[in-house]
CSV table of C-alpha atoms in Angstrom, one decimal:
chain,number,residue,atom,x,y,z
A,1222,MET,CA,0.0,-0.2,0.0
A,1223,LYS,CA,1.6,3.1,-1.0
A,1224,GLU,CA,2.5,5.8,2.0
A,1225,VAL,CA,3.2,9.0,2.1
A,1226,VAL,CA,3.8,11.8,5.1
A,1227,LEU,CA,1.4,14.8,5.0
A,1228,ILE,CA,3.1,18.0,6.7
A,1229,LYS,CA,1.2,21.1,8.1
A,1230,ASN,CA,3.3,24.0,8.5
A,1231,GLY,CA,2.4,26.6,11.1
A,1232,GLU,CA,3.3,30.6,11.0
A,1233,ILE,CA,4.2,30.3,7.3
A,1234,ALA,CA,0.7,30.4,6.3
A,1235,LEU,CA,0.6,33.7,7.8
A,1236,LYS,CA,3.5,35.3,5.7
A,1237,GLY,CA,2.3,37.2,2.7
A,1238,LEU,CA,4.3,37.8,-0.4
A,1239,ASN,CA,7.4,36.3,1.0
A,1240,ARG,CA,5.7,32.8,1.9
A,1241,ARG,CA,7.3,31.0,-1.3
A,1242,THR,CA,10.8,31.9,0.4
A,1243,PHE,CA,10.0,30.2,3.6
A,1244,GLU,CA,8.1,27.2,2.2
A,1245,ASP,CA,11.7,26.9,-0.1
A,1246,ILE,CA,13.6,26.9,2.8
A,1247,LEU,CA,11.5,24.4,4.8
A,1248,THR,CA,11.4,22.0,1.6
A,1249,LYS,CA,15.4,22.0,1.8
A,1250,SER,CA,15.0,21.1,5.5
A,1251,ILE,CA,12.6,18.2,4.8
A,1252,ARG,CA,14.7,16.9,2.0
A,1253,ARG,CA,17.8,17.0,4.5
A,1254,ALA,CA,16.2,15.3,7.0
A,1255,VAL,CA,14.6,12.5,5.3
A,1256,ARG,CA,17.7,11.6,3.2
A,1257,PRO,CA,19.4,9.0,5.7
A,1258,ALA,CA,15.9,7.2,5.4
A,1259,GLY,CA,15.9,6.9,1.7
A,1260,GLU,CA,14.7,8.5,-1.7
A,1261,PHE,CA,11.8,11.0,-1.2
A,1262,SER,CA,9.9,13.6,-3.1
A,1263,VAL,CA,8.6,16.5,-1.5
A,1264,THR,CA,5.7,18.5,-2.9
A,1265,ARG,CA,3.3,21.3,-1.6
A,1266,ALA,CA,-0.3,22.0,-2.6
A,1267,GLN,CA,-3.4,23.4,-0.8
A,1268,SER,CA,-1.4,24.5,2.5
A,1269,THR,CA,0.0,21.1,2.8
A,1270,MET,CA,3.3,19.4,2.0
A,1271,TYR,CA,3.7,15.7,0.7
A,1272,VAL,CA,6.7,13.4,1.4
A,1273,LEU,CA,6.6,10.7,-0.9
A,1274,PRO,CA,8.7,7.7,-1.0
A,1275,GLN,CA,10.1,6.9,-4.2
A,1276,GLN,CA,11.7,3.5,-3.5
A,1277,ASP,CA,10.3,0.4,-1.7
A,1278,ASN,CA,13.0,0.2,1.1
A,1279,CYS,CA,12.6,3.7,2.5
A,1280,ASP,CA,12.6,3.7,6.2
A,1281,MET,CA,9.1,5.5,6.8
A,1282,ASP,CA,9.6,5.1,10.5
A,1283,LEU,CA,12.9,6.9,10.2
A,1284,ALA,CA,11.6,9.4,8.0
A,1285,VAL,CA,8.6,10.2,10.5
A,1286,ARG,CA,11.3,10.6,13.7
A,1287,ARG,CA,13.3,12.9,11.7
A,1288,LEU,CA,10.7,15.2,10.3
A,1289,GLN,CA,9.1,15.8,13.8
A,1290,HIS,CA,12.5,17.4,14.4
A,1291,VAL,CA,12.2,19.7,11.5
A,1292,PHE,CA,11.5,23.4,12.6
A,1293,GLY,CA,8.6,25.1,10.6
A,1294,ILE,CA,6.5,21.4,10.8
A,1295,VAL,CA,3.7,22.1,13.4
A,1296,ALA,CA,2.0,18.7,12.6
A,1297,LEU,CA,2.5,15.4,10.6
A,1298,SER,CA,0.7,12.4,9.8
A,1299,ARG,CA,1.6,9.2,8.2
A,1300,ALA,CA,-1.1,8.1,5.5
A,1301,CYS,CA,-1.7,6.0,2.9
A,1302,VAL,CA,-2.9,7.4,-0.5
A,1303,VAL,CA,-5.4,5.6,-2.9
A,1304,GLU,CA,-7.4,6.8,-5.9
A,1305,LYS,CA,-10.4,9.0,-5.5
A,1306,ASP,CA,-12.9,6.5,-5.4
A,1307,LEU,CA,-15.3,5.9,-2.0
A,1308,GLU,CA,-14.9,1.8,-2.3
A,1309,ALA,CA,-11.1,2.2,-2.5
A,1310,ILE,CA,-11.0,4.5,0.3
A,1311,LYS,CA,-13.2,2.5,2.6
A,1312,GLN,CA,-11.2,-0.5,2.0
A,1313,ALA,CA,-8.1,1.1,2.5
A,1314,ALA,CA,-9.3,2.4,5.8
A,1315,GLY,CA,-9.9,-0.8,7.1
A,1316,GLU,CA,-6.6,-2.4,5.9
A,1317,TYR,CA,-4.2,0.4,6.5
A,1318,LEU,CA,-5.6,1.2,10.1
A,1319,LYS,CA,-6.5,-2.5,10.9
A,1320,PRO,CA,-3.9,-2.6,13.9
A,1321,ASP,CA,-5.1,0.6,15.2
A,1322,LEU,CA,-9.0,0.0,14.9
A,1323,GLN,CA,-8.1,-3.7,16.8
A,1324,ASP,CA,-6.9,-1.9,19.6
A,1325,ALA,CA,-9.5,1.0,19.8
A,1326,ARG,CA,-13.2,0.2,21.4
A,1327,THR,CA,-14.5,3.6,20.1
A,1328,PHE,CA,-13.8,5.7,16.9
A,1329,LYS,CA,-15.2,8.4,14.4
A,1330,VAL,CA,-14.7,9.5,11.0
A,1331,GLU,CA,-13.6,12.8,10.0
A,1332,ALA,CA,-13.6,13.7,6.3
A,1333,LYS,CA,-12.3,16.6,4.4
A,1334,ARG,CA,-13.1,17.3,0.8
A,1335,ALA,CA,-10.8,19.6,-0.7
A,1336,ASP,CA,-11.4,18.5,-4.2
A,1337,LYS,CA,-15.0,19.7,-4.7
A,1338,LYS,CA,-15.2,17.5,-7.8
A,1339,PHE,CA,-15.6,14.6,-5.6
A,1340,PRO,CA,-19.3,13.5,-6.1
A,1341,PHE,CA,-19.6,12.7,-2.0
A,1342,ILE,CA,-19.6,15.8,0.2
A,1343,SER,CA,-17.8,15.2,3.6
A,1344,PRO,CA,-20.6,14.0,6.1
A,1345,GLU,CA,-21.5,11.3,3.5
A,1346,ILE,CA,-17.8,10.1,3.1
A,1347,ALA,CA,-17.5,10.3,6.9
A,1348,ARG,CA,-20.8,8.0,7.0
A,1349,GLU,CA,-20.1,5.4,4.3
A,1350,VAL,CA,-16.3,4.9,5.8
A,1351,GLY,CA,-17.7,4.6,9.3
A,1352,GLY,CA,-20.5,2.2,8.2
A,1353,TYR,CA,-18.0,0.1,6.8
A,1354,LEU,CA,-15.6,0.1,9.6
A,1355,LEU,CA,-18.5,-0.9,11.9
A,1356,GLU,CA,-19.3,-4.1,9.7
A,1357,GLN,CA,-15.6,-5.2,9.5
A,1358,PHE,CA,-14.7,-4.5,13.3
A,1359,PRO,CA,-17.8,-5.4,15.0
A,1360,HIS,CA,-16.4,-4.7,18.6
A,1361,LEU,CA,-16.3,-0.8,17.8
A,1362,LYS,CA,-18.7,1.9,18.8
A,1363,VAL,CA,-18.9,5.3,17.5
A,1364,ASP,CA,-18.2,8.1,19.7
A,1365,VAL,CA,-18.2,11.6,18.3
A,1366,GLN,CA,-17.0,13.2,21.5
A,1367,ASN,CA,-14.1,11.3,23.1
A,1368,PRO,CA,-13.0,8.5,20.5
A,1369,ASP,CA,-10.2,6.2,21.1
A,1370,LEU,CA,-9.4,6.6,17.6
A,1371,THR,CA,-10.1,9.3,15.0
A,1372,VAL,CA,-10.0,8.3,11.4
A,1373,VAL,CA,-9.2,11.0,8.8
A,1374,VAL,CA,-10.1,10.8,5.3
A,1375,GLU,CA,-8.9,13.8,3.2
A,1376,VAL,CA,-9.8,14.0,-0.4
A,1377,ARG,CA,-7.4,16.2,-2.2
A,1378,ASP,CA,-6.2,17.1,-6.1
A,1379,PHE,CA,-3.8,14.3,-6.1
A,1380,GLY,CA,-5.7,11.6,-4.3
A,1381,ALA,CA,-7.4,10.4,-1.4
A,1382,TYR,CA,-5.5,10.2,2.1
A,1383,VAL,CA,-6.4,8.1,4.9
A,1384,HIS,CA,-4.8,8.3,8.1
A,1385,ALA,CA,-5.4,8.2,12.2
A,1386,ARG,CA,-2.9,9.8,14.2
A,1387,GLN,CA,-1.9,13.2,13.9
A,1388,LEU,CA,1.8,13.7,15.3
A,1389,PRO,CA,3.4,17.0,17.0
A,1390,GLY,CA,5.9,18.8,14.6
A,1391,ALA,CA,8.7,21.0,16.2
A,1392,GLY,CA,7.0,24.1,15.3
A,1393,GLY,CA,8.7,27.5,14.8
A,1394,MET,CA,10.0,28.8,11.6
A,1395,PRO,CA,12.3,27.0,9.0
A,1396,TYR,CA,15.8,26.7,10.1
A,1397,GLY,CA,17.8,29.5,8.6
A,1398,SER,CA,15.3,31.9,7.6
A,1399,SER,CA,15.9,34.2,10.3
A,1400,GLY,CA,19.5,34.9,9.8
A,1401,ARG,CA,22.8,33.5,11.4
A,1402,ALA,CA,23.9,34.1,15.1
A,1403,MET,CA,26.6,32.8,17.4
A,1404,LEU,CA,25.7,30.6,20.7
A,1405,LEU,CA,27.9,31.0,23.7
A,1406,LEU,CA,27.7,27.2,24.5
A,1407,SER,CA,28.9,26.3,28.0
A,1408,GLY,CA,28.6,22.9,29.4
A,1409,GLY,CA,25.6,23.9,31.6
A,1410,ILE,CA,21.9,23.2,30.9
A,1411,ASP,CA,21.1,27.1,30.0
A,1412,SER,CA,22.9,27.3,26.7
A,1413,PRO,CA,21.9,24.5,24.8
A,1414,VAL,CA,18.2,25.4,25.9
A,1415,ALA,CA,18.9,29.0,24.4
A,1416,GLY,CA,20.3,27.5,21.2
A,1417,TYR,CA,17.4,25.4,20.6
A,1418,MET,CA,14.9,28.2,21.2
A,1419,MET,CA,16.8,30.4,18.8
A,1420,ALA,CA,17.0,27.7,16.1
A,1421,LYS,CA,13.3,27.3,16.6
A,1422,ARG,CA,12.9,30.7,15.6
A,1423,GLY,CA,14.7,30.1,12.3
A,1424,VAL,CA,18.1,31.1,13.4
A,1425,GLU,CA,21.1,29.4,12.0
A,1426,LEU,CA,23.5,28.3,14.8
A,1427,LEU,CA,27.3,28.7,15.1
A,1428,ALA,CA,28.4,28.0,18.3
A,1429,ILE,CA,31.4,29.3,20.6
A,1430,HIS,CA,33.0,27.6,23.5
A,1431,PHE,CA,35.3,29.1,26.0
A,1432,GLU,CA,38.2,26.3,27.2
A,1433,SER,CA,40.8,27.1,30.0
A,1434,PRO,CA,43.4,24.2,29.9
A,1435,PRO,CA,44.9,22.9,32.1
A,1436,TYR,CA,42.1,24.1,34.5
A,1437,THR,CA,39.3,22.7,32.2
A,1438,SER,CA,39.7,19.3,31.1
A,1439,VAL,CA,39.3,17.4,27.8
A,1440,ARG,CA,36.0,15.9,29.1
A,1441,ALA,CA,34.7,19.2,29.7
A,1442,LYS,CA,35.4,19.9,26.1
A,1443,GLN,CA,33.9,16.4,24.8
A,1444,LYS,CA,30.8,17.0,27.2
A,1445,VAL,CA,30.3,20.6,24.8
A,1446,LEU,CA,30.9,18.5,21.7
A,1447,ASP,CA,28.1,16.2,22.8
A,1448,LEU,CA,25.8,18.9,23.7
A,1449,ALA,CA,26.3,20.4,20.4
A,1450,LYS,CA,25.7,17.2,18.5
A,1451,ILE,CA,22.3,16.7,20.2
A,1452,LEU,CA,21.3,20.1,19.0
A,1453,CYS,CA,22.4,19.2,15.4
A,1454,GLU,CA,19.3,16.6,15.6
A,1455,TYR,CA,17.1,20.0,15.0
A,1456,CYS,CA,20.2,21.8,13.0
A,1457,PRO,CA,21.6,20.2,9.9
A,1458,GLY,CA,25.4,21.1,11.3
A,1459,ILE,CA,26.9,23.5,14.0
A,1460,PRO,CA,30.2,24.8,13.3
A,1461,LEU,CA,31.9,25.0,16.9
A,1462,TYR,CA,34.8,27.4,17.6
A,1463,CYS,CA,36.6,26.5,20.4
A,1464,VAL,CA,38.6,29.5,21.8
A,1465,HIS,CA,42.1,29.1,24.1
A,1466,PHE,CA,40.8,31.3,27.1
A,1467,THR,CA,43.4,30.6,29.4
A,1468,ASP,CA,45.5,33.6,28.7
A,1469,VAL,CA,42.8,36.2,28.9
A,1470,GLN,CA,41.7,34.6,32.4
A,1471,THR,CA,45.3,34.7,33.6
A,1472,ALA,CA,45.6,38.5,32.3
A,1473,ILE,CA,42.3,39.2,34.3
A,1474,LYS,CA,43.5,37.2,37.7
A,1475,ASP,CA,47.1,39.3,37.4
A,1476,ASN,CA,45.8,42.6,36.7
A,1477,CYS,CA,42.2,43.5,37.7
A,1478,PRO,CA,40.4,43.5,41.1
A,1479,GLU,CA,39.0,40.2,42.2
A,1480,GLU,CA,35.4,41.3,42.6
A,1481,PHE,CA,35.3,42.2,39.1
A,1482,PHE,CA,36.9,38.9,37.5
A,1483,THR,CA,33.4,37.6,36.5
A,1484,VAL,CA,31.9,40.5,35.0
A,1485,ILE,CA,35.2,41.5,33.2
A,1486,MET,CA,35.6,37.8,31.9
A,1487,ARG,CA,32.1,38.1,30.6
A,1488,ARG,CA,33.1,41.3,28.8
A,1489,MET,CA,36.1,39.8,27.2
A,1490,MET,CA,34.1,36.7,26.2
A,1491,MET,CA,31.6,39.3,24.4
A,1492,ARG,CA,34.6,41.0,22.5
A,1493,ILE,CA,35.9,37.7,21.2
A,1494,ALA,CA,32.5,36.5,20.4
A,1495,GLN,CA,31.9,39.5,18.2
A,1496,ALA,CA,35.4,39.2,16.4
A,1497,LEU,CA,34.3,35.6,15.5
A,1498,CYS,CA,30.6,37.2,14.6
A,1499,GLU,CA,32.4,39.3,12.0
A,1500,LYS,CA,34.6,36.7,10.5
A,1501,THR,CA,31.5,34.4,9.9
A,1502,GLN,CA,28.7,37.1,8.8
A,1503,SER,CA,26.7,36.3,12.2
A,1504,LYS,CA,24.4,39.1,13.3
A,1505,ALA,CA,23.7,38.5,16.8
A,1506,LEU,CA,25.0,36.6,19.5
A,1507,ILE,CA,23.0,34.2,22.2
A,1508,THR,CA,23.3,33.5,25.4
A,1509,GLY,CA,21.7,31.4,28.2
A,1510,GLU,CA,21.3,33.9,31.0
A,1511,SER,CA,18.6,34.1,33.2
A,1512,LEU,CA,18.0,37.1,35.2
A,1513,ALA,CA,19.4,36.8,38.7
A,1514,GLN,CA,20.3,33.3,38.5
A,1515,VAL,CA,24.0,34.0,39.5
A,1516,ALA,CA,26.1,37.0,40.1
A,1517,SER,CA,27.1,37.6,36.7
A,1518,GLN,CA,23.4,37.7,35.8
A,1519,THR,CA,21.9,40.3,37.6
A,1520,MET,CA,20.4,43.4,35.8
A,1521,ASP,CA,23.5,45.6,36.2
A,1522,ALA,CA,26.1,43.0,35.4
A,1523,ILE,CA,23.9,42.2,32.1
A,1524,ALA,CA,24.2,45.9,31.3
A,1525,SER,CA,27.9,46.0,32.0
A,1526,THR,CA,28.3,43.0,29.5
A,1527,ASP,CA,25.9,44.7,26.9
A,1528,ALA,CA,28.1,47.8,27.2
A,1529,VAL,CA,30.9,46.2,25.1
A,1530,CYS,CA,28.3,44.7,22.5
A,1531,LYS,CA,27.7,46.4,19.1
A,1532,ILE,CA,25.6,43.5,18.0
A,1533,PRO,CA,22.2,42.5,19.4
A,1534,VAL,CA,22.4,39.9,22.2
A,1535,PHE,CA,19.4,37.4,22.4
A,1536,ARG,CA,18.5,35.8,25.9
A,1537,PRO,CA,15.7,33.7,25.2
A,1538,VAL,CA,15.7,32.1,28.8
A,1539,ILE,CA,16.1,35.5,30.5
A,1540,GLY,CA,12.7,35.3,32.1
A,1541,MET,CA,12.4,31.8,32.8
A,1542,ASP,CA,12.7,29.6,36.2
A,1543,LYS,CA,15.3,27.1,36.3
A,1544,SER,CA,12.6,24.3,36.6
A,1545,GLU,CA,11.4,25.8,33.6
A,1546,ILE,CA,14.8,25.4,31.6
A,1547,VAL,CA,15.5,22.0,32.8
A,1548,ALA,CA,12.1,20.8,31.3
A,1549,VAL,CA,13.3,21.8,27.9
A,1550,SER,CA,16.6,20.6,28.5
A,1551,GLN,CA,14.9,17.2,29.1
A,1552,LYS,CA,12.6,17.5,26.1
A,1553,ILE,CA,15.3,18.0,24.1
A,1554,GLY,CA,17.6,15.6,25.4
A,1555,THR,CA,20.5,17.6,26.3
A,1556,PHE,CA,19.7,17.7,30.1
A,1557,GLU,CA,21.8,14.2,31.1
A,1558,THR,CA,24.9,15.7,29.2
A,1559,SER,CA,24.7,19.0,30.8
A,1560,ILE,CA,24.8,18.0,34.3
A,1561,LEU,CA,27.9,15.6,33.9
A,1562,PRO,CA,30.6,17.3,36.5
A,1563,TYR,CA,33.1,18.8,34.4
A,1564,ASP,CA,33.7,22.5,35.1
A,1565,ASP,CA,33.8,25.0,32.4
A,1566,CYS,CA,36.0,28.0,32.3
A,1567,CYS,CA,33.3,30.2,34.3
A,1568,THR,CA,34.1,28.3,37.3
A,1569,VAL,CA,38.1,29.3,37.1
A,1570,PHE,CA,39.2,32.1,39.3
A,1571,THR,CA,36.0,32.8,40.7
A,1572,PRO,CA,36.0,35.4,43.3
A,1573,LYS,CA,34.7,34.8,46.8
A,1574,HIS,CA,32.9,38.0,46.8
A,1575,PRO,CA,31.7,38.8,43.0
A,1576,LYS,CA,30.1,42.3,42.5
A,1577,THR,CA,26.7,42.1,41.7
A,1578,LYS,CA,25.9,45.8,40.8
A,1579,PRO,CA,29.2,46.7,39.0
A,1580,ARG,CA,29.4,50.1,37.5
A,1581,ILE,CA,30.6,50.4,33.7
A,1582,ALA,CA,32.9,53.4,34.8
A,1583,ASP,CA,34.8,51.2,37.5
A,1584,LEU,CA,35.0,47.9,34.9
A,1585,GLN,CA,36.4,50.6,32.3
A,1586,LYS,CA,38.8,52.0,34.7
A,1587,ALA,CA,40.3,48.0,35.9
A,1588,GLU,CA,40.3,47.2,32.2
A,1589,GLU,CA,42.7,50.1,31.6
A,1590,ALA,CA,45.4,47.4,32.8
A,1591,LEU,CA,44.6,45.0,30.2
A,1592,ASP,CA,45.8,44.9,26.3
A,1593,ILE,CA,42.4,44.2,25.3
A,1594,ASP,CA,42.6,44.4,21.6
A,1595,SER,CA,46.0,42.3,22.0
A,1596,LEU,CA,44.1,39.5,24.0
A,1597,VAL,CA,41.3,39.4,21.5
A,1598,ALA,CA,43.5,39.1,18.8
A,1599,GLN,CA,45.2,36.3,20.0
A,1600,ALA,CA,42.3,34.5,21.3
A,1601,VAL,CA,40.9,34.8,17.9
A,1602,GLU,CA,43.9,33.4,16.3
A,1603,LYS,CA,44.2,30.4,18.6
A,1604,THR,CA,40.6,29.5,18.1
A,1605,GLU,CA,39.7,25.8,16.4
A,1606,LYS,CA,36.8,25.2,14.4
A,1607,ILE,CA,35.1,22.0,14.5
A,1608,ILE,CA,32.1,21.1,12.4
A,1609,ILE,CA,29.4,19.2,14.2
A,1610,LYS,CA,26.8,16.9,12.6
A,1611,ALA,CA,24.2,14.8,13.8
A,1612,ASP,CA,25.1,11.9,11.4
A,1613,ASP,CA,29.0,12.0,12.2
C-alpha cells in the first residue's frame, strides 16, 4: 500500500508575498532530514506538503522521526494514498488502520473534501466509511465526543489520503530563515536550551566555547561537543569555535580587582565572540543567561556586559525559572549531558565576593590594565573550528 507523510506548517501560512521563500527553505530542510531514510520526493499543494517515498526500501519510521525535529512543521501524519473512489477509500481505511482499529474500542470518522469535484460531500464520506468500519470491526462503537481513535479521510487534488494519528512537529520557523547567530555554548543546562529556542525561531546556529586548559579538562570539552551534536538533531550542522581562553583569564587575575573577575571575563567573552561573528557574517549573539540566577546575571551585570556589544544579544531564557529551563532541556535531550560533573571556564578564578552591581565606569578603569585588543586578537587566532553533524 502506497504511503506518504502529510505535513502541516504553522506560521508560514501567515506570511505574505515572501511566503514562497519560507516554503522553499522548509522544503530543503525536509529533504535534508529524510535523506538518511531513503529517496523521497517533496511537493506542496493546498497548504499541505507531501513527502512521498520513491523506493520500496525507504524507512518510513525513520523519516517520520526525523521530520518531527524539523523546525517549521507544526504537525505531520503518516497516511496511505489511494485513488479518489469511495470503495477504495473504505477498503484502505480498513486495511491500513487495522492494528489501530483492533486496539480501539470507540472511533469516529472525519472527512475533508478539498477536491470539490468529488461526488460525495464530507458528511457522506464520513458516514460511508464509518459504516464500513463498523461492519469490519464489530467490537467498535461510535463516539464523536471522545473517541479512542479518529479516522481521517482527506480527498485532495492528487488522491485520497487515510490516516488516524496526527503527530506533533517541532513548530517554529524553518531553520536558517531568520539569519545567523553565534551561541555562547557552555557545558551547563541553560545555553543549549537557548540555542534550541533561537533555532526554533529560524536562526542558523554557530557556537563558541571558551576552554581554559589546564584548568578545564578534555572531558569538559567533549561534553560541549556532545551537547552540540544533540542540538544537531534539530539543525543540519553546527560549526563550533573553541577559544583558548587561559591567557585572557590569567591576565584578568593578574591585573584586575578580584570582585570584577567574573564580569570582566564576560565582557572579554563578548568581545571575542563579536570578532568571530564578524569573520562568519553572524548578526547576533545568543546566551543562556537567566535574570538573577547567578552574580554575573543581575541586571547591572548584564548591562555591563552589553556595554561592550555592538550587535544584538538574544537571551531567550532570561525570564524563565530554572525548573522551566530544565524541562526544555529534558525535552530536547541535553539535560543528562549538561549535568555531567565537568567544570567549564566560568568556574576558574571565581571571586569569593563577586560584584553584583558593577558600574561600567569602574569596570572600564579596571580594564585599563589589560591590553584588550591584543588579548582578543590572540584568542581569535588560537581558535579551533570543529564542524558538528548529527550523522557523524
